[in-house]
Coordinates of C-alpha atoms and ligand atoms in Angstrom, one line a residue:
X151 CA 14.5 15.6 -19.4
X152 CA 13.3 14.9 -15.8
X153 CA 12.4 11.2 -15.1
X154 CA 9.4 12.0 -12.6
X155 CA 7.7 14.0 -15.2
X156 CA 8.0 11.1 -17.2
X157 CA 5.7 8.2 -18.2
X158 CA 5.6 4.9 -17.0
X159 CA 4.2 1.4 -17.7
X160 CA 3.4 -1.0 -16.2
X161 CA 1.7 -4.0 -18.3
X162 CA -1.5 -2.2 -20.1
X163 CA -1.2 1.1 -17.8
X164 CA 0.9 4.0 -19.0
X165 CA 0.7 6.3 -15.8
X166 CA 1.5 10.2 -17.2
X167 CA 4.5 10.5 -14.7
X168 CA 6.2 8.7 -11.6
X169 CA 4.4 10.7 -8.9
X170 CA 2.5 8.1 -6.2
X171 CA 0.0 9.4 -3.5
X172 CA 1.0 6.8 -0.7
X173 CA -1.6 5.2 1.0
X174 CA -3.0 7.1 3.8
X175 CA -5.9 6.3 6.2
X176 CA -8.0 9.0 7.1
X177 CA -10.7 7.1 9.4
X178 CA -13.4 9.4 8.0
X179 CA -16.1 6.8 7.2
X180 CA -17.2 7.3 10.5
X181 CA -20.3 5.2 11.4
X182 CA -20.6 4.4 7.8
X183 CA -19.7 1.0 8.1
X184 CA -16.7 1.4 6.0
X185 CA -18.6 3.7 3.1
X186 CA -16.5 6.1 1.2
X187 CA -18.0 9.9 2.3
X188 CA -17.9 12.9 0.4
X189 CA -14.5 13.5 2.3
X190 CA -13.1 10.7 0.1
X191 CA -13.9 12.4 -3.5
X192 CA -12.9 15.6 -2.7
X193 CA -9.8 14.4 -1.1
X194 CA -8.9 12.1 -4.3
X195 CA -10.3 14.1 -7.1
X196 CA -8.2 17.2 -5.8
X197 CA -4.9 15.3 -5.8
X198 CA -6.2 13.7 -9.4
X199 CA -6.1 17.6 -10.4
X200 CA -2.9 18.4 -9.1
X201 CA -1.2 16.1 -11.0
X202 CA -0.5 13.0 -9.1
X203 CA -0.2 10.4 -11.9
X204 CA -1.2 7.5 -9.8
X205 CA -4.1 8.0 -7.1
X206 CA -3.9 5.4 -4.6
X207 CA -6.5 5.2 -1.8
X208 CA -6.4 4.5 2.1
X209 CA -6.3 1.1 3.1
X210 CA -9.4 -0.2 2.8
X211 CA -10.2 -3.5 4.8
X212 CA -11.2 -6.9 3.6
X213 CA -13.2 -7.8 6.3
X214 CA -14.9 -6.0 9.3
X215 CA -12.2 -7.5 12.3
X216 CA -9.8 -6.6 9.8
X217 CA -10.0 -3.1 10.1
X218 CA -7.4 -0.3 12.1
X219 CA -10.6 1.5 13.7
X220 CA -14.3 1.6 13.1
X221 CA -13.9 4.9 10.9
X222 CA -11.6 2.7 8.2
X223 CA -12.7 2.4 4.7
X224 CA -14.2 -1.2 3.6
X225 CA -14.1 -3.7 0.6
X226 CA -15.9 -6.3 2.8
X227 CA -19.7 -5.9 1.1
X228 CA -20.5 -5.5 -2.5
X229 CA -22.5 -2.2 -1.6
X230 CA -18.9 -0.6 -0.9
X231 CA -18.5 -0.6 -4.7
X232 CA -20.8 2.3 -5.5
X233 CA -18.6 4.8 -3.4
X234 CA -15.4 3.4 -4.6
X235 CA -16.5 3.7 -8.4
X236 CA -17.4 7.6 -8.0
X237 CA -14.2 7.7 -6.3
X238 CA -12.5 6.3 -9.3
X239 CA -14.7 8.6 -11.8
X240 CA -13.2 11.4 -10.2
X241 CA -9.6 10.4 -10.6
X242 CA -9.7 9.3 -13.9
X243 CA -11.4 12.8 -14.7
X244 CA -8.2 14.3 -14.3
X245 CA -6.2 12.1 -16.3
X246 CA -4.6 10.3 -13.1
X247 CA -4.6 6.2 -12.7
X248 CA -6.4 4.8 -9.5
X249 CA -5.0 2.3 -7.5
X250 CA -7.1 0.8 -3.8
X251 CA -4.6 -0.5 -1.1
X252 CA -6.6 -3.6 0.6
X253 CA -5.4 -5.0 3.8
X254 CA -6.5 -6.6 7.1
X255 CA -5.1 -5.2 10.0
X256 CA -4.9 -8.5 12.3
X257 CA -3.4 -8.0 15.6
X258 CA -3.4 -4.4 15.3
X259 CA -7.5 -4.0 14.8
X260 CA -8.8 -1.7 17.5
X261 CA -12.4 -2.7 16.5
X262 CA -14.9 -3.9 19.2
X263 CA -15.5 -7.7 17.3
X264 CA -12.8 -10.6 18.0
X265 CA -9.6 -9.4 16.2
X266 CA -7.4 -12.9 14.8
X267 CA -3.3 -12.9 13.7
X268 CA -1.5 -15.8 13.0
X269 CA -0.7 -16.1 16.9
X270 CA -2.0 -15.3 20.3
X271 CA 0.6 -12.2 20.8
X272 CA -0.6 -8.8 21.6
X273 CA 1.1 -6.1 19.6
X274 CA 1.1 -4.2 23.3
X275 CA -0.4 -3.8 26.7
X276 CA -2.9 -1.2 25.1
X277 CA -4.3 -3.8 22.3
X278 CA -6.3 -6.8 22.8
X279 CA -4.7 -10.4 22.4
X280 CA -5.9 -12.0 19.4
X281 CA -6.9 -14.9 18.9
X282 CA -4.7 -17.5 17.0
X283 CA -6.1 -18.4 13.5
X284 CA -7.3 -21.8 12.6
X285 CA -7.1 -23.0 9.4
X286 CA -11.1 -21.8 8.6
X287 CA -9.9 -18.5 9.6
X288 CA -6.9 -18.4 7.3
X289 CA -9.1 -19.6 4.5
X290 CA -11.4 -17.0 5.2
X291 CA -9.0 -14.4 5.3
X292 CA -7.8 -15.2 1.8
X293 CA -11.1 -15.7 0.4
X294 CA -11.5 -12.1 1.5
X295 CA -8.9 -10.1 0.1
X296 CA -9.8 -12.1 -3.5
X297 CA -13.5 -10.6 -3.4
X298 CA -12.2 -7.5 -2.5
X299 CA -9.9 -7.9 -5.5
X300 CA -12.9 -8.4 -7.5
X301 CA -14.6 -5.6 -5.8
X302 CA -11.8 -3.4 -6.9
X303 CA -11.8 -4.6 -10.3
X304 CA -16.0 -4.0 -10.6
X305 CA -15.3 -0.4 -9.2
X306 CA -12.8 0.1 -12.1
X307 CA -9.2 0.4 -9.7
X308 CA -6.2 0.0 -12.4
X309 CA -4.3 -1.7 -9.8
X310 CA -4.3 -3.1 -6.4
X311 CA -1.6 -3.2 -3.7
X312 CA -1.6 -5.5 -1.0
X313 CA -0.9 -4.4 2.2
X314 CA 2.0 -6.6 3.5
X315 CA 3.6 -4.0 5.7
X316 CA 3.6 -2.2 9.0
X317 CA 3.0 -5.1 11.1
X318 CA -0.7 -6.0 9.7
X319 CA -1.9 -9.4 9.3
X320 CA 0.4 -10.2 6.2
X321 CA 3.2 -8.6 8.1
X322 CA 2.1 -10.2 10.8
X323 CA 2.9 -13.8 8.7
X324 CA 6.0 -12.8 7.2
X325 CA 7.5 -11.9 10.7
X326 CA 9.4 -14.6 13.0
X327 CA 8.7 -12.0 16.0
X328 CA 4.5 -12.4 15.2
X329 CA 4.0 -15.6 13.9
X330 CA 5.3 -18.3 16.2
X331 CA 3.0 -21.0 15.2
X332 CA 4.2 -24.5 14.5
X333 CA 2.4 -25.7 11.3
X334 CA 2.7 -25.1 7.4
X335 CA 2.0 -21.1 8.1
X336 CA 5.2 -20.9 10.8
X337 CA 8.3 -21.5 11.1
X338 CA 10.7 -21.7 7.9
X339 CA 10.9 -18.5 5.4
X340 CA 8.5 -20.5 3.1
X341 CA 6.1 -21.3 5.9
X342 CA 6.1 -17.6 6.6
X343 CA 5.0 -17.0 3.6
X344 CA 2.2 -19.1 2.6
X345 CA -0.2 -16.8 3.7
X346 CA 1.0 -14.0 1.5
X347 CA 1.1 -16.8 -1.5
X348 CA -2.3 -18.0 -1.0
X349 CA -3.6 -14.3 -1.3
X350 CA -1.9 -13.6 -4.2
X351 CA -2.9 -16.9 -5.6
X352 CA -6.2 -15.7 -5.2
X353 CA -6.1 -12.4 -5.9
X354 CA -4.5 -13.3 -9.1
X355 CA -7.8 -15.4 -10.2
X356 CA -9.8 -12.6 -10.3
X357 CA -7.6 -10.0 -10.8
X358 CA -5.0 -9.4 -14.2
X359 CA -4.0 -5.8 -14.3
X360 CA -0.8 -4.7 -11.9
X361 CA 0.0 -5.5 -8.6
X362 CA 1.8 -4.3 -6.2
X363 CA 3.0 -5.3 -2.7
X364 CA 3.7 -2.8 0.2
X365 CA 6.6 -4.5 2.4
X366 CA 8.0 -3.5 5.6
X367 CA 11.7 -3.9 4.6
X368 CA 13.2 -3.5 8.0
X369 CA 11.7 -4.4 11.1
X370 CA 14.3 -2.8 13.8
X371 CA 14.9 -5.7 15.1
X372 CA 17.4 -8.4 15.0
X373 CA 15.6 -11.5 15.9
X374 CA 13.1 -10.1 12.9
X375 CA 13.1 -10.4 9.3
X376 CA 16.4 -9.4 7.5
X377 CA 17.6 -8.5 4.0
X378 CA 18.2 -11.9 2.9
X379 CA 14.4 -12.4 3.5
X380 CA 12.5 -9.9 2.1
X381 CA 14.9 -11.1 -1.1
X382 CA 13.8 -14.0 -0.6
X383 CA 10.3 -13.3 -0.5
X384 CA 10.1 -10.8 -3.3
X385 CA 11.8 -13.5 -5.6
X386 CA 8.8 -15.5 -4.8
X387 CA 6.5 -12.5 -5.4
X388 CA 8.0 -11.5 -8.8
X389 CA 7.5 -15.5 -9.6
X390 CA 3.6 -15.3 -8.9
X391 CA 3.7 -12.0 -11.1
X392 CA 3.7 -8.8 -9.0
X393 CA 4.7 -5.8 -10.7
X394 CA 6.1 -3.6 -8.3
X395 CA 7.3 -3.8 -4.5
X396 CA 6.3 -0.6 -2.3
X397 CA 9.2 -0.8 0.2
X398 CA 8.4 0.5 3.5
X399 CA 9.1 -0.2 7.1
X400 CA 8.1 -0.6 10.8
X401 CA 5.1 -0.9 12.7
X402 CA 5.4 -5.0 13.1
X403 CA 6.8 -4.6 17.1
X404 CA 7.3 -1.2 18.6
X405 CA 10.4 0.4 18.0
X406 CA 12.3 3.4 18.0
X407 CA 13.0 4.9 14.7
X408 CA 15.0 7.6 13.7
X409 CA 13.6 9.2 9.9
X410 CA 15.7 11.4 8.2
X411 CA 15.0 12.3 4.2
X412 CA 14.5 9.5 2.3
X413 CA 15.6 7.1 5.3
X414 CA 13.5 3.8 3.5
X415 CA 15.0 4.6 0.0
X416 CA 17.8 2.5 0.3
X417 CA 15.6 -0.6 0.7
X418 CA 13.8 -0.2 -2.1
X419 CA 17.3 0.3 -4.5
X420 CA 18.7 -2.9 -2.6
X421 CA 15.7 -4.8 -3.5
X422 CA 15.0 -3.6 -7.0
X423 CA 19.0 -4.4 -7.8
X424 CA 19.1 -7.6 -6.1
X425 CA 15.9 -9.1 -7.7
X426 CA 15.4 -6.8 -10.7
X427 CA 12.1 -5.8 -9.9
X428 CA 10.1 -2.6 -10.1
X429 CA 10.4 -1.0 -6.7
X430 CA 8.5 2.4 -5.1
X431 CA 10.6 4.5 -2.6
X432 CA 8.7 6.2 0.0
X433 CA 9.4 8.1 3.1
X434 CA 10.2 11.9 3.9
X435 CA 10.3 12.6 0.0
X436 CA 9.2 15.9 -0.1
X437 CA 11.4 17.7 -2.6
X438 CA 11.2 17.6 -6.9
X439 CA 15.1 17.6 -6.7
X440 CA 15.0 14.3 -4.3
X441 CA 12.4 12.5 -6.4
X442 CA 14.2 13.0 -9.3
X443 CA 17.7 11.9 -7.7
X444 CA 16.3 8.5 -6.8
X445 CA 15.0 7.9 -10.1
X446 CA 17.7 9.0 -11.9
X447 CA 19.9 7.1 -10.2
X448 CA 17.4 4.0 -11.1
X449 CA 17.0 3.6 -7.6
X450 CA 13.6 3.2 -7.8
X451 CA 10.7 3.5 -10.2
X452 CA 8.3 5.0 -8.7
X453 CA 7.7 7.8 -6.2
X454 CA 5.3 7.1 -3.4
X455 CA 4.3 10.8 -1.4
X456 CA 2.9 10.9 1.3
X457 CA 2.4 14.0 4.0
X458 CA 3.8 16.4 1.7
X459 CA 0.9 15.8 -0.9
X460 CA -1.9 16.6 2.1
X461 CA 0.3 19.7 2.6
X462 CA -0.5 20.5 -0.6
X463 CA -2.9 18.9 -3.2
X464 CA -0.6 20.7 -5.7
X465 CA 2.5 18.8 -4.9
X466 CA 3.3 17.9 -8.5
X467 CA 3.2 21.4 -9.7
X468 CA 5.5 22.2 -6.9
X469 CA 7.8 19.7 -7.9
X470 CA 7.7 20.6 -11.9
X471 CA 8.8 24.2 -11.0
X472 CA 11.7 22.8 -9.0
X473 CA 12.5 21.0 -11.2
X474 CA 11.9 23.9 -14.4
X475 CA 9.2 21.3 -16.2
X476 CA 6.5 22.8 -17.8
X477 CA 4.1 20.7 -16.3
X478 CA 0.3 20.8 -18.2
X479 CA -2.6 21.3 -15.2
X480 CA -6.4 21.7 -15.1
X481 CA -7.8 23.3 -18.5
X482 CA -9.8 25.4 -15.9
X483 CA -6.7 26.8 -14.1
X484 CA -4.7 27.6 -17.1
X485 CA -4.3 31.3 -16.2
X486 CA -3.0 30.4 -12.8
X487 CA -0.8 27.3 -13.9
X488 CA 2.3 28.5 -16.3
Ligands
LIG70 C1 -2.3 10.0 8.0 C2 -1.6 8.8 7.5 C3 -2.2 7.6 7.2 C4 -1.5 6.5 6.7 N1 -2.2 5.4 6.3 C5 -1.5 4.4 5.6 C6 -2.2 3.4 5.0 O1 -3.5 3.3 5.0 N2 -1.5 2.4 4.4 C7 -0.1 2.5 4.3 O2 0.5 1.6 3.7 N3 0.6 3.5 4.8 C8 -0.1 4.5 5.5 N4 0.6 5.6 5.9 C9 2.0 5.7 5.6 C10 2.2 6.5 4.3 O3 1.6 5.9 3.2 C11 3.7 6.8 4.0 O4 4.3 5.6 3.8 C12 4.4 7.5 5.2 O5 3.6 8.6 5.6 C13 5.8 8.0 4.8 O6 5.7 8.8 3.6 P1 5.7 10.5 3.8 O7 7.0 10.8 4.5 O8 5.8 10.9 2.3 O9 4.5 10.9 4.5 C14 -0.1 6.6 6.5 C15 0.6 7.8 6.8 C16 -0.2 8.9 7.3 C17 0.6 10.2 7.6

């Protein structure tokens, strides 16, 4: 019986098998003030037909400053919900669950408005310095990731991750080497983070099916967060009711990192053994064999694929034949398929 192939739930959502598509920008909402394009439908459908049980879009920004470039996807104006409910329609077509990653990319916005992180601290001489955020800011900031919560939740997303990794705004609160300020958002682990606590408090008020949390687990740094941390702050997660911790790393100061095959992996087993949560493992998985390892080894629960699924849409299939699953496809492809 092959675990990847098989179904999971998570609260009211059975997903048809452990197969993620990881989040993945793809800065084609270009001049569209954050609009999903045709791009995005074909793009999601086709990994919706391929198999993927859970279709998880691009980060899509809770507020203008908050956004990577000006070609990101938005969740910052009600009239974003349109795009993002055809872009659901065409996932659940296929039988897949959809899932919207929202974020705010703080210090590391290359936008042309004033970009705000928790302190003045450039993430490098080729970014801007951001301005510190005062208390209005903050506020606004979570205000904004709960009505794009409730955005998601009128475009019909089964779940929503919050994007609290690779050194964007969350991550950029979490992180002693960011966030160097010296009132209740700084300082001390739970002064860290508030701001992550405050969104999910929010989020949580307009939003009751699964959540899940992208971390950086490992910021290659020693003066940054460690192990005992992101314990720490997944225990406080798991207490406000996440479901499921996408354990990544990186991106909060430059570094030099070395992948290899499932190099993040072991972060997500240490975390889901440690704090008996639901974990994702992510990161150079390209193989039905290496999924399958991982989550027969309950090292994780679910599969998050990134690269290798725009390789090819029909990643899943790929994998089943590894794998020698009999893996049910499109009714239209059925000659092709088995
Ligand atoms: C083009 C591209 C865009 C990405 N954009 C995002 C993103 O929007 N949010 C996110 O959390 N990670 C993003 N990532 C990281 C991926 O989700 C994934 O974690 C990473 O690529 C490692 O997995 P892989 O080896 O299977 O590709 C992006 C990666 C790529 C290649």
């Amino acid at each position: 019986m092959s675990k990847l192939f098989s179904p999971y739930t998570i609260k009211d959502l059975t997903l048809k098998n452990r197969i993620v598509m990881s989040p993945m920008c793809m800065y084609s909402s270009v001049n569209q003030d954050g609009r999903i394009m045709p791009f995005h439908l074909t793009h999601y459908e086709s990994r919706a037909a391929g198999q993927v049980g859970l279709v998880m879009t691009e980060a899509a920004a809770v507020l203008p400053e908050g956004r990577i470039s000006h070609d990101d996807l938005g969740i910052y104006a009600d009239d974003h919900i349109e795009g993002l409910k055809k872009t659901n329609e065409g996932i659940h077509r296929h039988g897949a669950a959809s899932a919207i990653q929202i974020a705010h990319a703080g210090r590391k916005a290359t936008v042309k408005e004033d970009i705000f992180a928790p302190s003045a601290i450039p993430f490098n001489e080729k970014y801007k310095t951001p301005i510190a955020m005062e208390k209005h800011d903050i506020d606004k900031a979570v205000e904004a990731f709960a009505d794009a919560a409730r955005r998601s939740r009128q475009a019909g997303f089964d779940i929503i991750e919050l994007h609290a990794a690779h050194g964007y705004l969350i991550n950029q609160f979490l992180s002693p080497l960011t966030n160097r300020r010296s009132d209740i958002y700084g300082g001390s682990r739970e002064n860290r983070y508030r701001f992550l606590k405050e969104v999910i408090e929010a989020v949580t008020k307009v939003w009751n099916k699964p959540l899940f949390v992208r971390i950086s687990a490992d910021e290659y740094n020693r003066e940054g967060n460690q192990m005992e941390d992101f314990y720490y702050f997944t225990e406080e997660m798991k207490r406000q009711g996440v479901d499921l911790i996408d354990v990544s790393s990186g991106g909060v100061v430059p570094a030099s990192i070395n992948p290899y095959p499932g190099y993040q992996v072991t972060y997500a087993e240490r975390i889901k053994k440690q704090c008996s949560i639901a974990t994702g493992a992510v990161g150079l998985i390209t193989t039905g064999i290496q999924a399958e390892e991982i989550l027969k080894n309950d090292r994780a629960d679910l599969i998050f694929i990134g690269r290798a699924l725009l390789r090819n849409p029909y990643w899943p299939k790929q994998a089943a034949n590894e794998l020698g699953v009999l893996l049910q496809g499109p009714k239209q492809y059925e000659r092709a398929w088995n």
